[in-house]
Coordinates of C-alpha atoms in Angstrom, one line a residue:
Chain A
M1 CA 154.8 225.5 180.4
T2 CA 152.1 224.8 178.0
S3 CA 151.2 220.5 177.1
T4 CA 151.8 220.5 173.3
Y5 CA 148.6 218.2 173.0
T6 CA 144.7 219.2 172.6
I7 CA 141.6 217.8 172.6
G8 CA 139.4 218.2 170.1
V9 CA 135.9 216.8 170.4
D10 CA 132.8 217.7 167.9
L11 CA 129.2 217.1 169.7
G12 CA 127.0 216.3 167.2
G13 CA 123.3 215.2 167.6
T14 CA 124.2 211.7 165.8
N15 CA 127.9 211.6 167.3
I16 CA 130.5 212.5 168.9
K17 CA 133.7 213.2 167.4
G18 CA 137.0 213.1 168.6
G19 CA 140.5 213.9 168.1
V20 CA 144.0 214.8 169.3
C21 CA 146.2 217.3 168.0
D22 CA 149.7 218.8 168.4
A23 CA 150.4 222.1 168.6
A24 CA 150.6 222.5 165.1
H25 CA 147.2 221.5 164.4
Q26 CA 148.3 218.1 163.2
L27 CA 145.3 215.3 163.4
L28 CA 147.5 212.3 165.1
S29 CA 144.3 210.3 166.5
Q30 CA 140.6 210.3 166.5
H31 CA 137.7 208.9 167.4
T32 CA 133.9 208.7 167.4
L33 CA 131.5 207.2 169.4
P34 CA 127.5 207.8 169.4
T35 CA 125.7 210.0 171.1
E36 CA 122.3 208.5 172.2
A37 CA 121.6 212.3 172.4
P38 CA 118.4 210.6 173.9
G39 CA 120.0 210.1 176.7
G40 CA 120.2 213.6 177.2
F41 CA 122.6 216.1 179.2
E42 CA 124.3 214.0 182.1
H43 CA 124.2 210.9 179.2
V44 CA 125.9 212.9 176.9
L45 CA 128.5 214.0 179.4
G46 CA 129.6 210.6 179.9
R47 CA 129.6 209.9 177.1
M48 CA 132.0 212.6 176.0
A49 CA 133.8 211.9 178.7
Q50 CA 134.8 208.1 177.8
L51 CA 135.4 209.4 174.2
V52 CA 138.1 211.6 175.5
D53 CA 139.9 208.6 178.1
E54 CA 139.7 206.4 174.8
L55 CA 142.0 208.9 173.1
V56 CA 144.4 209.2 175.8
E57 CA 144.8 206.5 177.0
R58 CA 145.4 205.3 172.6
S59 CA 147.7 207.8 173.1
G60 CA 149.6 206.0 175.1
M61 CA 150.1 209.3 176.7
P62 CA 149.5 210.4 180.5
R63 CA 146.6 213.0 181.3
D64 CA 148.6 215.7 181.6
A65 CA 150.5 215.3 178.8
F66 CA 146.5 217.0 177.8
D67 CA 146.1 220.9 178.4
A68 CA 143.0 221.0 177.2
I69 CA 139.8 219.9 175.0
G70 CA 137.7 221.9 172.5
V71 CA 134.3 221.4 172.2
G72 CA 132.4 222.4 169.5
A73 CA 129.0 222.3 169.8
P74 CA 125.4 223.0 168.2
G75 CA 123.9 226.3 169.5
P76 CA 122.9 229.0 170.3
L77 CA 125.5 228.9 173.0
S78 CA 127.8 230.8 174.9
H79 CA 131.4 230.8 174.7
A80 CA 132.2 233.4 177.2
R81 CA 129.6 231.5 180.0
G82 CA 130.5 227.6 178.2
I83 CA 127.0 227.3 178.1
I84 CA 124.4 226.2 175.4
H85 CA 121.2 227.6 175.8
A86 CA 119.5 225.4 173.4
A87 CA 120.2 222.6 170.5
P88 CA 117.5 221.1 169.0
N89 CA 119.2 218.0 168.1
L90 CA 120.3 217.7 172.0
P91 CA 117.0 217.0 174.4
G92 CA 117.6 218.6 177.7
F93 CA 120.4 220.8 176.8
V94 CA 118.9 224.1 178.0
D95 CA 121.5 226.8 179.5
A96 CA 123.3 223.5 180.1
P97 CA 127.0 224.3 181.6
L98 CA 128.8 222.2 179.3
R99 CA 131.8 223.7 180.4
D100 CA 132.7 223.3 183.4
R101 CA 130.8 220.3 184.2
F102 CA 132.7 218.5 181.4
S103 CA 136.1 219.9 182.9
E104 CA 134.4 218.6 186.3
R105 CA 134.9 215.7 184.7
T106 CA 138.0 215.2 182.8
G107 CA 140.2 217.1 185.1
L108 CA 141.1 219.4 181.9
R109 CA 140.9 222.3 180.9
V110 CA 137.5 223.0 178.6
A111 CA 136.9 225.6 175.6
L112 CA 133.3 225.4 174.2
E113 CA 133.0 227.3 171.1
N114 CA 129.9 227.0 168.5
D115 CA 130.3 224.1 165.7
A116 CA 130.2 226.6 162.9
N117 CA 133.4 228.8 164.6
A118 CA 135.9 226.1 165.3
A119 CA 135.5 224.7 161.4
A120 CA 136.3 227.9 160.4
Y121 CA 139.0 227.9 162.7
G122 CA 140.1 224.7 161.9
E123 CA 140.9 225.5 158.2
F124 CA 142.2 228.7 159.2
V125 CA 144.6 227.3 161.2
A126 CA 145.6 224.1 159.2
G127 CA 143.1 223.7 156.0
A128 CA 142.5 225.8 153.0
A129 CA 143.2 229.3 155.0
S130 CA 146.1 228.8 156.3
D131 CA 147.8 230.8 154.9
A132 CA 145.7 234.0 155.6
R133 CA 145.4 236.2 158.3
S134 CA 141.4 236.9 158.2
M135 CA 138.8 234.8 156.3
V136 CA 135.2 234.1 156.1
M137 CA 133.7 230.4 155.5
L138 CA 130.5 229.2 154.5
T139 CA 129.5 225.8 155.2
L140 CA 127.2 224.6 152.2
G141 CA 125.3 221.6 154.4
T142 CA 121.5 221.2 155.3
G143 CA 121.9 224.8 156.0
V144 CA 124.5 227.1 155.8
G145 CA 126.6 227.9 158.4
G146 CA 129.5 230.2 158.6
G147 CA 132.3 231.7 161.0
V148 CA 134.2 234.6 160.3
V149 CA 137.9 234.9 161.5
L150 CA 140.3 238.8 161.8
D151 CA 143.5 239.1 161.9
G152 CA 143.9 235.7 163.8
E153 CA 140.9 236.2 166.2
L154 CA 137.4 234.1 165.1
W155 CA 134.8 237.2 165.8
R156 CA 131.8 235.8 167.4
G157 CA 130.7 239.9 167.8
P158 CA 129.3 240.9 171.1
F159 CA 125.8 239.2 171.1
D160 CA 128.4 235.7 170.5
N161 CA 126.3 235.0 167.0
A162 CA 128.1 236.6 164.3
G163 CA 129.2 234.5 161.5
E164 CA 125.6 233.8 160.5
V165 CA 126.4 234.4 157.3
G166 CA 123.5 231.5 155.9
H167 CA 121.0 234.1 156.7
M168 CA 122.1 237.1 156.0
I169 CA 119.3 238.4 152.5
I170 CA 120.5 238.4 149.2
E171 CA 116.1 238.4 147.8
P172 CA 115.0 240.7 149.4
G173 CA 111.7 239.7 149.6
G174 CA 112.5 236.6 148.7
R175 CA 112.3 232.9 149.9
P176 CA 110.6 232.2 152.8
C177 CA 113.2 231.1 156.0
P178 CA 111.7 229.3 159.2
C179 CA 114.0 231.9 161.0
G180 CA 111.7 233.9 160.4
Q181 CA 112.9 236.3 157.3
R182 CA 112.5 236.0 153.2
G183 CA 115.4 235.6 151.1
C184 CA 118.3 234.1 153.3
L185 CA 121.1 232.9 151.3
E186 CA 120.1 229.7 153.4
R187 CA 117.4 229.3 151.6
Y188 CA 118.9 229.3 148.2
A189 CA 122.8 227.8 148.6
S190 CA 122.2 225.2 151.3
A191 CA 122.3 221.7 150.0
N192 CA 118.5 220.9 151.2
A193 CA 117.6 224.3 149.1
V194 CA 119.0 223.3 146.3
A195 CA 117.2 220.1 145.8
E196 CA 113.7 222.0 146.7
R197 CA 114.3 224.7 144.2
L198 CA 114.6 222.2 141.8
A199 CA 111.2 220.3 142.9
E200 CA 109.3 223.8 143.4
A201 CA 110.1 224.2 139.8
A202 CA 109.9 221.1 138.3
A203 CA 106.4 221.1 139.9
G204 CA 105.3 224.1 138.7
G205 CA 105.3 222.6 135.2
E206 CA 109.1 223.2 134.7
V207 CA 111.0 220.0 131.9
C208 CA 113.3 218.4 134.2
A209 CA 115.2 214.6 134.0
L210 CA 113.9 214.5 137.8
G211 CA 109.9 215.5 136.6
S212 CA 109.4 211.5 137.4
K213 CA 110.9 211.3 141.1
V214 CA 109.1 215.4 141.9
A215 CA 105.7 213.9 140.5
R216 CA 105.9 210.4 142.7
G217 CA 106.9 212.8 145.8
E218 CA 109.9 210.7 146.1
A219 CA 112.7 212.5 147.4
F220 CA 115.7 213.3 146.2
D221 CA 118.7 215.9 147.2
A222 CA 121.8 217.7 145.7
R223 CA 123.9 215.1 144.4
D224 CA 120.6 213.9 142.2
V225 CA 119.9 218.0 141.0
L226 CA 124.4 217.7 140.3
A227 CA 124.0 214.0 138.3
A228 CA 121.0 215.7 136.1
R229 CA 123.1 218.6 135.7
A230 CA 125.7 216.7 134.8
D231 CA 123.6 214.7 132.2
G232 CA 122.4 218.7 130.8
D233 CA 119.3 218.9 131.7
A234 CA 118.2 222.7 131.6
L235 CA 116.8 223.0 134.3
A236 CA 119.5 221.5 136.8
R237 CA 121.8 224.0 135.3
R238 CA 119.7 226.9 135.7
I239 CA 119.3 226.0 139.5
W240 CA 122.6 225.5 140.0
D241 CA 123.7 228.4 138.3
E242 CA 121.6 230.7 140.7
T243 CA 122.8 228.6 143.4
C244 CA 126.4 229.9 142.2
R245 CA 125.0 233.3 141.3
Y246 CA 123.8 233.7 144.9
L247 CA 126.9 232.3 147.0
A248 CA 129.0 235.3 144.9
L249 CA 126.3 237.7 144.9
C250 CA 127.1 237.1 149.2
M251 CA 130.7 237.0 148.6
V252 CA 130.7 240.6 147.7
N253 CA 129.3 241.7 150.5
L254 CA 131.4 239.6 152.6
Q255 CA 133.7 241.7 150.4
H256 CA 133.5 245.2 150.6
L257 CA 132.2 244.6 154.5
L258 CA 134.7 242.9 155.7
N259 CA 137.8 242.8 152.8
P260 CA 139.0 239.3 153.7
E261 CA 142.2 238.1 151.5
V262 CA 140.5 234.5 151.8
I263 CA 136.7 232.9 151.7
V264 CA 136.2 229.4 151.7
L265 CA 132.9 227.0 150.8
A266 CA 132.9 223.5 152.9
G267 CA 129.8 221.0 153.9
G268 CA 128.8 218.1 151.5
L269 CA 128.0 220.9 148.8
I270 CA 131.2 221.2 148.0
N271 CA 131.5 217.5 146.6
A272 CA 130.5 219.3 144.0
G273 CA 133.6 220.0 143.4
D274 CA 134.5 222.3 140.5
V275 CA 131.3 222.9 138.9
L276 CA 131.3 224.5 142.4
L277 CA 134.5 226.7 142.8
S278 CA 134.3 227.4 139.1
G279 CA 130.4 229.0 138.9
V280 CA 131.5 230.6 142.2
R281 CA 134.3 232.7 140.9
S282 CA 132.5 232.8 137.5
H283 CA 129.7 234.5 138.9
F284 CA 132.0 236.6 141.6
Q285 CA 133.6 238.3 138.5
T286 CA 130.3 239.5 136.9
E287 CA 128.5 240.6 140.4
S288 CA 131.7 242.5 142.2
W289 CA 133.9 245.6 141.4
K290 CA 137.0 246.2 139.4
I291 CA 137.8 248.9 140.5
A292 CA 140.0 248.0 143.5
P293 CA 142.2 245.1 143.8
D294 CA 140.7 243.7 147.3
H295 CA 138.7 240.5 145.9
P296 CA 139.2 237.3 147.5
D297 CA 140.8 234.0 146.4
I298 CA 136.9 232.1 146.6
R299 CA 138.6 228.5 147.5
L300 CA 137.5 224.9 148.9
A301 CA 137.5 223.8 152.2
T302 CA 140.3 220.7 152.9
L303 CA 139.8 219.5 155.9
G304 CA 136.0 217.8 155.3
T305 CA 134.2 216.4 157.9
N306 CA 137.9 217.3 160.8
A307 CA 137.5 220.4 160.6
G308 CA 135.6 220.5 163.5
T309 CA 137.8 218.5 165.5
I310 CA 140.9 220.5 164.6
G311 CA 139.5 223.8 165.4
A312 CA 137.9 223.3 168.4
A313 CA 141.9 221.7 170.0
A314 CA 143.3 225.1 168.5
L315 CA 140.7 226.8 170.1
A316 CA 141.3 225.8 173.6
H317 CA 145.2 225.4 172.7
R318 CA 145.4 229.1 172.0
E319 CA 143.5 229.5 175.5
A320 CA 145.5 227.8 177.2
Chain B
M1 CA 154.8 260.8 178.3
T2 CA 153.0 261.6 175.7
S3 CA 151.0 264.7 175.4
T4 CA 147.5 265.5 175.8
Y5 CA 146.5 267.0 172.7
T6 CA 146.1 266.1 169.4
I7 CA 145.0 267.9 166.5
G8 CA 142.6 266.4 164.0
V9 CA 143.2 267.5 160.4
D10 CA 139.6 266.8 157.7
L11 CA 140.8 267.3 153.9
G12 CA 138.3 267.4 152.1
G13 CA 138.4 268.7 147.9
T14 CA 136.7 272.3 149.2
N15 CA 137.7 273.1 152.9
I16 CA 140.5 271.5 155.1
K17 CA 138.7 271.2 158.2
G18 CA 141.1 271.1 161.2
G19 CA 140.6 270.5 165.3
V20 CA 142.5 270.4 168.7
C21 CA 141.5 267.9 170.6
D22 CA 142.5 266.4 174.3
A23 CA 142.7 263.2 175.7
A24 CA 139.0 262.6 176.1
H25 CA 138.2 262.9 172.6
Q26 CA 136.7 266.7 173.5
L27 CA 137.0 269.0 170.6
L28 CA 138.4 272.3 172.0
S29 CA 139.3 274.3 169.0
Q30 CA 138.6 274.4 165.0
H31 CA 139.6 275.8 162.3
T32 CA 139.1 276.1 158.5
L33 CA 141.1 276.5 155.0
P34 CA 140.1 276.9 151.6
T35 CA 142.1 273.4 150.4
E36 CA 142.4 275.5 146.9
A37 CA 143.3 272.0 145.5
P38 CA 143.8 272.7 141.4
G39 CA 147.0 274.2 143.3
G40 CA 147.8 270.9 143.5
F41 CA 149.8 268.0 146.3
E42 CA 153.0 270.5 147.6
H43 CA 150.2 273.5 147.5
V44 CA 148.0 271.1 149.8
L45 CA 150.3 270.0 151.7
G46 CA 151.8 274.0 152.7
R47 CA 147.5 275.0 153.1
M48 CA 147.5 271.4 155.8
A49 CA 150.4 273.4 157.4
Q50 CA 149.1 276.6 157.7
L51 CA 145.8 275.1 159.4
V52 CA 148.3 273.5 161.8
D53 CA 150.1 276.6 162.4
E54 CA 147.0 278.6 163.0
L55 CA 145.1 275.8 166.0
V56 CA 149.0 275.7 167.5
E57 CA 149.2 279.5 167.8
R58 CA 145.6 279.8 168.3
S59 CA 145.4 277.6 171.0
G60 CA 148.3 279.1 173.2
M61 CA 150.4 275.8 174.0
P62 CA 153.9 275.6 172.7
R63 CA 154.0 272.9 169.6
D64 CA 155.0 270.3 171.4
A65 CA 152.4 270.4 173.9
F66 CA 150.7 268.2 170.7
D67 CA 151.5 264.6 170.6
A68 CA 150.3 264.0 166.6
I69 CA 148.2 265.2 163.5
G70 CA 145.4 262.5 162.4
V71 CA 144.7 263.2 159.4
G72 CA 141.2 261.9 157.7
A73 CA 141.2 262.1 153.8
P74 CA 139.6 261.0 150.6
G75 CA 141.0 257.5 149.1
P76 CA 141.9 254.8 148.2
L77 CA 144.8 255.2 150.2
S78 CA 147.2 253.4 153.2
H79 CA 146.8 253.5 155.9
A80 CA 150.2 251.3 156.4
R81 CA 151.8 253.0 153.9
G82 CA 150.7 256.7 154.8
I83 CA 150.2 257.0 151.1
I84 CA 146.7 258.2 148.8
H85 CA 146.8 255.6 146.1
A86 CA 144.3 258.7 144.1
A87 CA 141.5 261.3 145.0
P88 CA 139.4 262.4 142.6
N89 CA 138.7 265.1 143.7
L90 CA 142.9 265.9 144.3
P91 CA 144.6 266.6 141.5
G92 CA 148.2 265.7 141.7
F93 CA 147.3 263.3 144.4
V94 CA 148.6 259.9 142.6
D95 CA 150.7 257.6 145.6
A96 CA 151.2 260.7 147.3
P97 CA 153.0 259.8 150.6
L98 CA 151.4 262.1 152.2
R99 CA 151.2 260.8 155.6
D100 CA 155.9 261.4 156.0
R101 CA 155.6 264.4 154.4
F102 CA 153.1 266.2 156.5
S103 CA 155.6 265.1 159.1
E104 CA 158.7 266.6 157.7
R105 CA 156.7 269.8 157.6
T106 CA 154.5 269.8 160.7
G107 CA 157.0 268.4 162.3
L108 CA 154.9 266.2 164.2
R109 CA 154.1 262.2 163.9
V110 CA 151.2 262.0 161.6
A111 CA 148.3 259.0 160.9
L112 CA 146.8 259.0 158.2
E113 CA 143.4 257.4 157.4
N114 CA 140.0 257.3 155.5
D115 CA 137.9 259.5 155.6
A116 CA 134.6 257.4 156.4
N117 CA 136.7 255.5 158.9
A118 CA 137.9 258.6 160.6
A119 CA 134.7 259.7 160.8
A120 CA 133.1 256.3 162.4
Y121 CA 135.9 256.4 164.8
G122 CA 134.7 259.6 165.4
E123 CA 130.7 258.6 166.4
F124 CA 132.8 255.2 168.1
V125 CA 135.3 257.3 170.3
A126 CA 132.8 260.4 171.2
G127 CA 129.3 260.6 169.6
A128 CA 126.4 258.4 169.3
A129 CA 128.3 254.7 169.7
S130 CA 130.8 256.0 172.8
D131 CA 129.2 253.6 174.7
A132 CA 129.8 250.8 172.7
R133 CA 132.8 248.0 172.0
S134 CA 131.7 247.0 168.1
M135 CA 129.9 249.1 165.8
V136 CA 129.4 249.9 162.1
M137 CA 128.7 253.9 160.4
L138 CA 126.7 254.3 157.2
T139 CA 127.1 257.1 156.2
L140 CA 124.3 258.4 153.6
G141 CA 125.8 261.7 151.8
T142 CA 126.7 261.9 148.0
G143 CA 127.8 258.6 147.9
V144 CA 127.3 256.0 150.8
G145 CA 130.1 255.6 152.6
G146 CA 131.3 253.3 156.2
G147 CA 133.1 252.3 159.0
V148 CA 133.5 248.9 161.2
V149 CA 134.8 249.1 164.2
L150 CA 134.9 245.4 166.0
D151 CA 136.3 245.2 169.5
G152 CA 137.5 249.4 170.0
E153 CA 139.6 248.8 167.0
L154 CA 138.6 250.2 163.4
W155 CA 138.7 247.3 161.0
R156 CA 140.7 248.3 157.7
G157 CA 140.8 244.6 155.8
P158 CA 143.9 242.7 154.5
F159 CA 143.3 245.5 152.0
D160 CA 142.9 248.9 152.9
N161 CA 138.8 249.0 152.2
A162 CA 137.2 247.1 154.2
G163 CA 133.7 249.1 155.6
E164 CA 132.4 250.0 151.9
V165 CA 128.9 249.3 153.1
G166 CA 127.9 251.4 150.5
H167 CA 128.7 248.8 147.6
M168 CA 127.4 246.2 149.3
I169 CA 124.6 244.3 147.2
I170 CA 120.9 244.9 148.5
E171 CA 119.0 244.1 145.1
P172 CA 120.6 242.1 142.7
G173 CA 120.5 243.1 139.5
G174 CA 119.1 246.1 140.8
R175 CA 120.5 249.7 139.3
P176 CA 124.7 250.0 137.5
C177 CA 126.6 251.9 140.2
P178 CA 128.8 253.4 138.6
C179 CA 131.7 251.5 140.3
G180 CA 130.6 249.0 138.4
Q181 CA 128.0 246.9 139.7
R182 CA 124.4 246.2 140.4
G183 CA 122.1 247.2 142.9
C184 CA 124.5 248.8 145.2
L185 CA 123.1 250.4 148.4
E186 CA 124.2 253.6 147.2
R187 CA 122.6 253.6 144.4
Y188 CA 119.2 253.3 146.3
A189 CA 119.7 255.0 149.6
S190 CA 122.4 257.9 148.7
A191 CA 121.1 261.1 149.4
N192 CA 121.6 261.3 145.5
A193 CA 120.1 258.6 144.9
V194 CA 116.8 259.2 146.5
A195 CA 116.3 262.1 144.3
E196 CA 117.3 259.9 141.0
R197 CA 114.7 257.6 141.8
L198 CA 111.8 260.5 142.3
A199 CA 112.4 261.4 139.6
E200 CA 113.1 258.5 137.7
A201 CA 109.8 257.6 138.3
A202 CA 108.2 260.4 137.6
A203 CA 109.5 260.7 134.3
G204 CA 107.9 257.2 133.7
G205 CA 104.7 258.3 134.2
E206 CA 103.6 258.2 138.1
V207 CA 102.1 261.6 139.6
C208 CA 104.4 263.2 142.3
A209 CA 104.3 267.4 143.4
L210 CA 107.7 267.2 142.4
G211 CA 106.8 265.7 138.7
S212 CA 106.6 269.2 136.7
K213 CA 110.0 270.4 138.1
V214 CA 111.3 266.8 137.0
A215 CA 109.4 267.5 133.2
R216 CA 111.9 271.3 133.5
G217 CA 114.7 269.4 133.6
E218 CA 115.5 271.5 137.5
A219 CA 117.3 269.8 139.7
F220 CA 115.8 269.2 143.0
D221 CA 118.1 266.7 145.7
A222 CA 117.0 264.1 148.7
R223 CA 115.0 267.7 150.8
D224 CA 112.3 268.5 148.5
V225 CA 111.7 264.7 148.4
L226 CA 111.2 264.7 151.7
A227 CA 109.4 268.0 151.9
A228 CA 106.6 266.7 149.1
R229 CA 106.3 263.6 151.6
A230 CA 106.0 265.5 154.4
D231 CA 102.7 267.3 152.2
G232 CA 101.4 263.6 151.5
D233 CA 102.9 263.1 148.2
A234 CA 102.0 259.5 147.7
L235 CA 105.4 259.1 145.3
A236 CA 107.6 260.1 147.6
R237 CA 106.0 258.4 150.7
R238 CA 106.9 255.2 148.5
I239 CA 110.2 256.2 147.5
W240 CA 111.1 256.8 150.8
D241 CA 110.2 254.0 153.0
E242 CA 112.0 252.0 149.9
T243 CA 114.5 254.0 151.3
C244 CA 114.3 253.4 154.2
R245 CA 114.2 249.2 153.5
Y246 CA 117.1 249.0 151.8
L247 CA 118.9 250.5 154.7
A248 CA 117.3 248.0 156.7
L249 CA 118.5 245.3 154.5
C250 CA 121.8 246.4 154.5
M251 CA 121.7 246.5 158.3
V252 CA 120.2 242.6 158.9
N253 CA 123.6 241.4 156.8
L254 CA 125.6 243.2 159.4
Q255 CA 123.7 241.7 161.9
H256 CA 124.2 238.6 160.9
L257 CA 127.6 239.0 160.0
L258 CA 128.9 241.0 162.7
N259 CA 126.6 241.2 166.0
P260 CA 127.7 245.0 166.0
E261 CA 126.0 246.2 169.3
V262 CA 125.2 249.5 167.5
I263 CA 125.0 250.7 163.6
V264 CA 125.2 254.4 163.6
L265 CA 123.5 256.7 159.9
A266 CA 125.2 259.5 159.0
G267 CA 126.2 262.1 156.5
G268 CA 123.3 264.9 155.3
L269 CA 120.4 262.2 154.8
I270 CA 119.5 261.6 158.7
N271 CA 118.6 265.5 158.7
A272 CA 115.9 263.3 158.1
G273 CA 115.9 263.1 161.8
D274 CA 113.8 261.0 163.1
V275 CA 111.4 260.1 159.3
L276 CA 114.5 258.3 158.9
L277 CA 115.4 256.8 162.3
S278 CA 111.8 255.3 162.7
G279 CA 111.6 254.5 159.1
V280 CA 114.3 252.5 159.2
R281 CA 113.7 250.6 162.6
S282 CA 110.3 249.7 161.4
H283 CA 111.7 247.6 158.2
F284 CA 114.8 246.0 160.1
Q285 CA 112.5 245.1 163.0
T286 CA 109.9 243.4 159.6
E287 CA 112.9 242.0 157.9
S288 CA 115.0 240.9 160.7
W289 CA 115.0 237.1 162.9
K290 CA 113.4 237.5 165.6
I291 CA 115.3 233.7 167.4
A292 CA 117.9 235.3 168.5
P293 CA 118.2 238.8 171.1
D294 CA 120.9 239.5 169.1
H295 CA 119.1 243.5 167.0
P296 CA 121.9 245.9 167.0
D297 CA 120.7 249.8 168.2
I298 CA 120.3 252.1 165.3
R299 CA 120.9 255.3 166.1
L300 CA 121.4 258.7 164.4
A301 CA 125.6 260.6 164.3
T302 CA 125.3 262.9 167.3
L303 CA 128.9 264.9 165.7
G304 CA 127.9 266.3 163.1
T305 CA 130.9 267.3 160.2
N306 CA 132.9 267.6 163.3
A307 CA 133.5 263.9 163.3
G308 CA 135.8 262.7 161.1
T309 CA 138.3 265.9 162.3
I310 CA 137.3 264.1 166.3
G311 CA 138.1 260.2 164.7
A312 CA 141.4 261.5 162.9
A313 CA 143.1 262.8 166.2
A314 CA 141.9 260.6 168.2
L315 CA 143.4 257.4 165.6
A316 CA 146.7 259.6 165.8
H317 CA 146.5 259.8 169.7
R318 CA 145.9 256.6 169.7
E319 CA 149.2 255.2 167.7
A320 CA 151.2 258.0 169.8

């Protein structure tokens, strides 16, 4: 018999978030500790173990009431081998055998998953796509991440690297990406790219309410673009509309290749709410065919920053 | 115990191809009959049954040596329900219950599959991707079709419409497609589109060895474009190079979303051989990232026009 409770851990460069989930994927309690990433792999392992101890202690349940720990972590990593190959924000995590070492340390079985996959799986089991069997999630943050769930299973791909939706090319020969490609979705539809594209257009001479900030080299972000858009600024409106169109173009390709029932938008940019959702839906209607009734339902994520914790716990519970 | 032999049927608007396959997916014998499509659904059912009778008779084996018949057919269709919703080249096939009616008629279990999926599955079990677990096939013919196999399973999608690779958008706002979209891969990389794009460029004034044919309104096809290219014609070279690039751009998107081990090119256009394969591989190297070792192996199909028969038989055998 497997236990009813699972711990999810969302390992980031700044904070480690943890939560206790039940078998119905409800988040019963949570706790966060600073990662103290500069301390290196062993130190961070200790921090993670401390977080687990606190979660167990606060739960009032014995340790054997927990069946496993799921860890969502930045990558590239190998789910099958439980190893983080490299993580830019976690110094010393080079081919780090996190799964086995963390399991030794906590006495619990551990599953290691890519953080974008864990978040997608969270929205699949307990969030915006909990009524679907197949979904793709696009996480619009600093970059654009993603996750693919097909018939209830996370699709990782033979190279453990599937779901990199942010590096699908939606503008051939377009904006260069640090990944080495040109025209990646990430270079148009991440929160950073939205601000960057506006700054470039303003620097190129287009009139914009944010023009003086651009001229002074002041930092601003996608929220400022959205605020300018709400105030009727024409350039901000155009940049935002193009962002929605690029997202829709990517979704048309997801539709034809995979036919998912649901596409979920997540990440900081979804704070834009209906301005994002209705913009993307409208462009999807324009760009996609109408000859087959296979349009996915486009939705906003509902779990916020808890998606990764819940998804990691659910994946670990599933493999228990 | 299931039998060792399965019949594959490839139903087209002009011919019905049939073959007997063993459990190792070897095509032991085959036979073809004209479809006589204008006769309508009942008539075509009769033709298909006649083809099966002849295959059984020629095999010298009793009917109960065969476990099932797999039918690859044009769609849209429902695999789960065994119904062809519509087929432009098969008059009268409107919500036609082909699976059950054909099963009644032949006394054998029948599986119905989209013809592009059947062909992809054929290459997966017995052709170019028989060493892989995950693959995507692009069939470059009159149009561009496709099929997706993930971890050994054909991915049909919740709407039975996945693998429509030809309608992935690779040029936003590009050439209009009869499907209602703009910039579909099919409008750049089908055999027809290659000839069309050259004709348009020549009609627009670009110098080309095929210019006089274009001016006289004479028909020509992708083979003529390839011949002109081989003779050093600059426009034919450019059109062909762009075709290879568009295919590569689509493959980069397949790579990042699904991470398949193998991508197979099939259909009439692969008669171009290495001119196609090396062109696509070269553009893929240019367009795709190098930061992860997850490049798919790009290959040409090996089963030719037998892929659909073999794949349909293999799918029926699998479901037996």
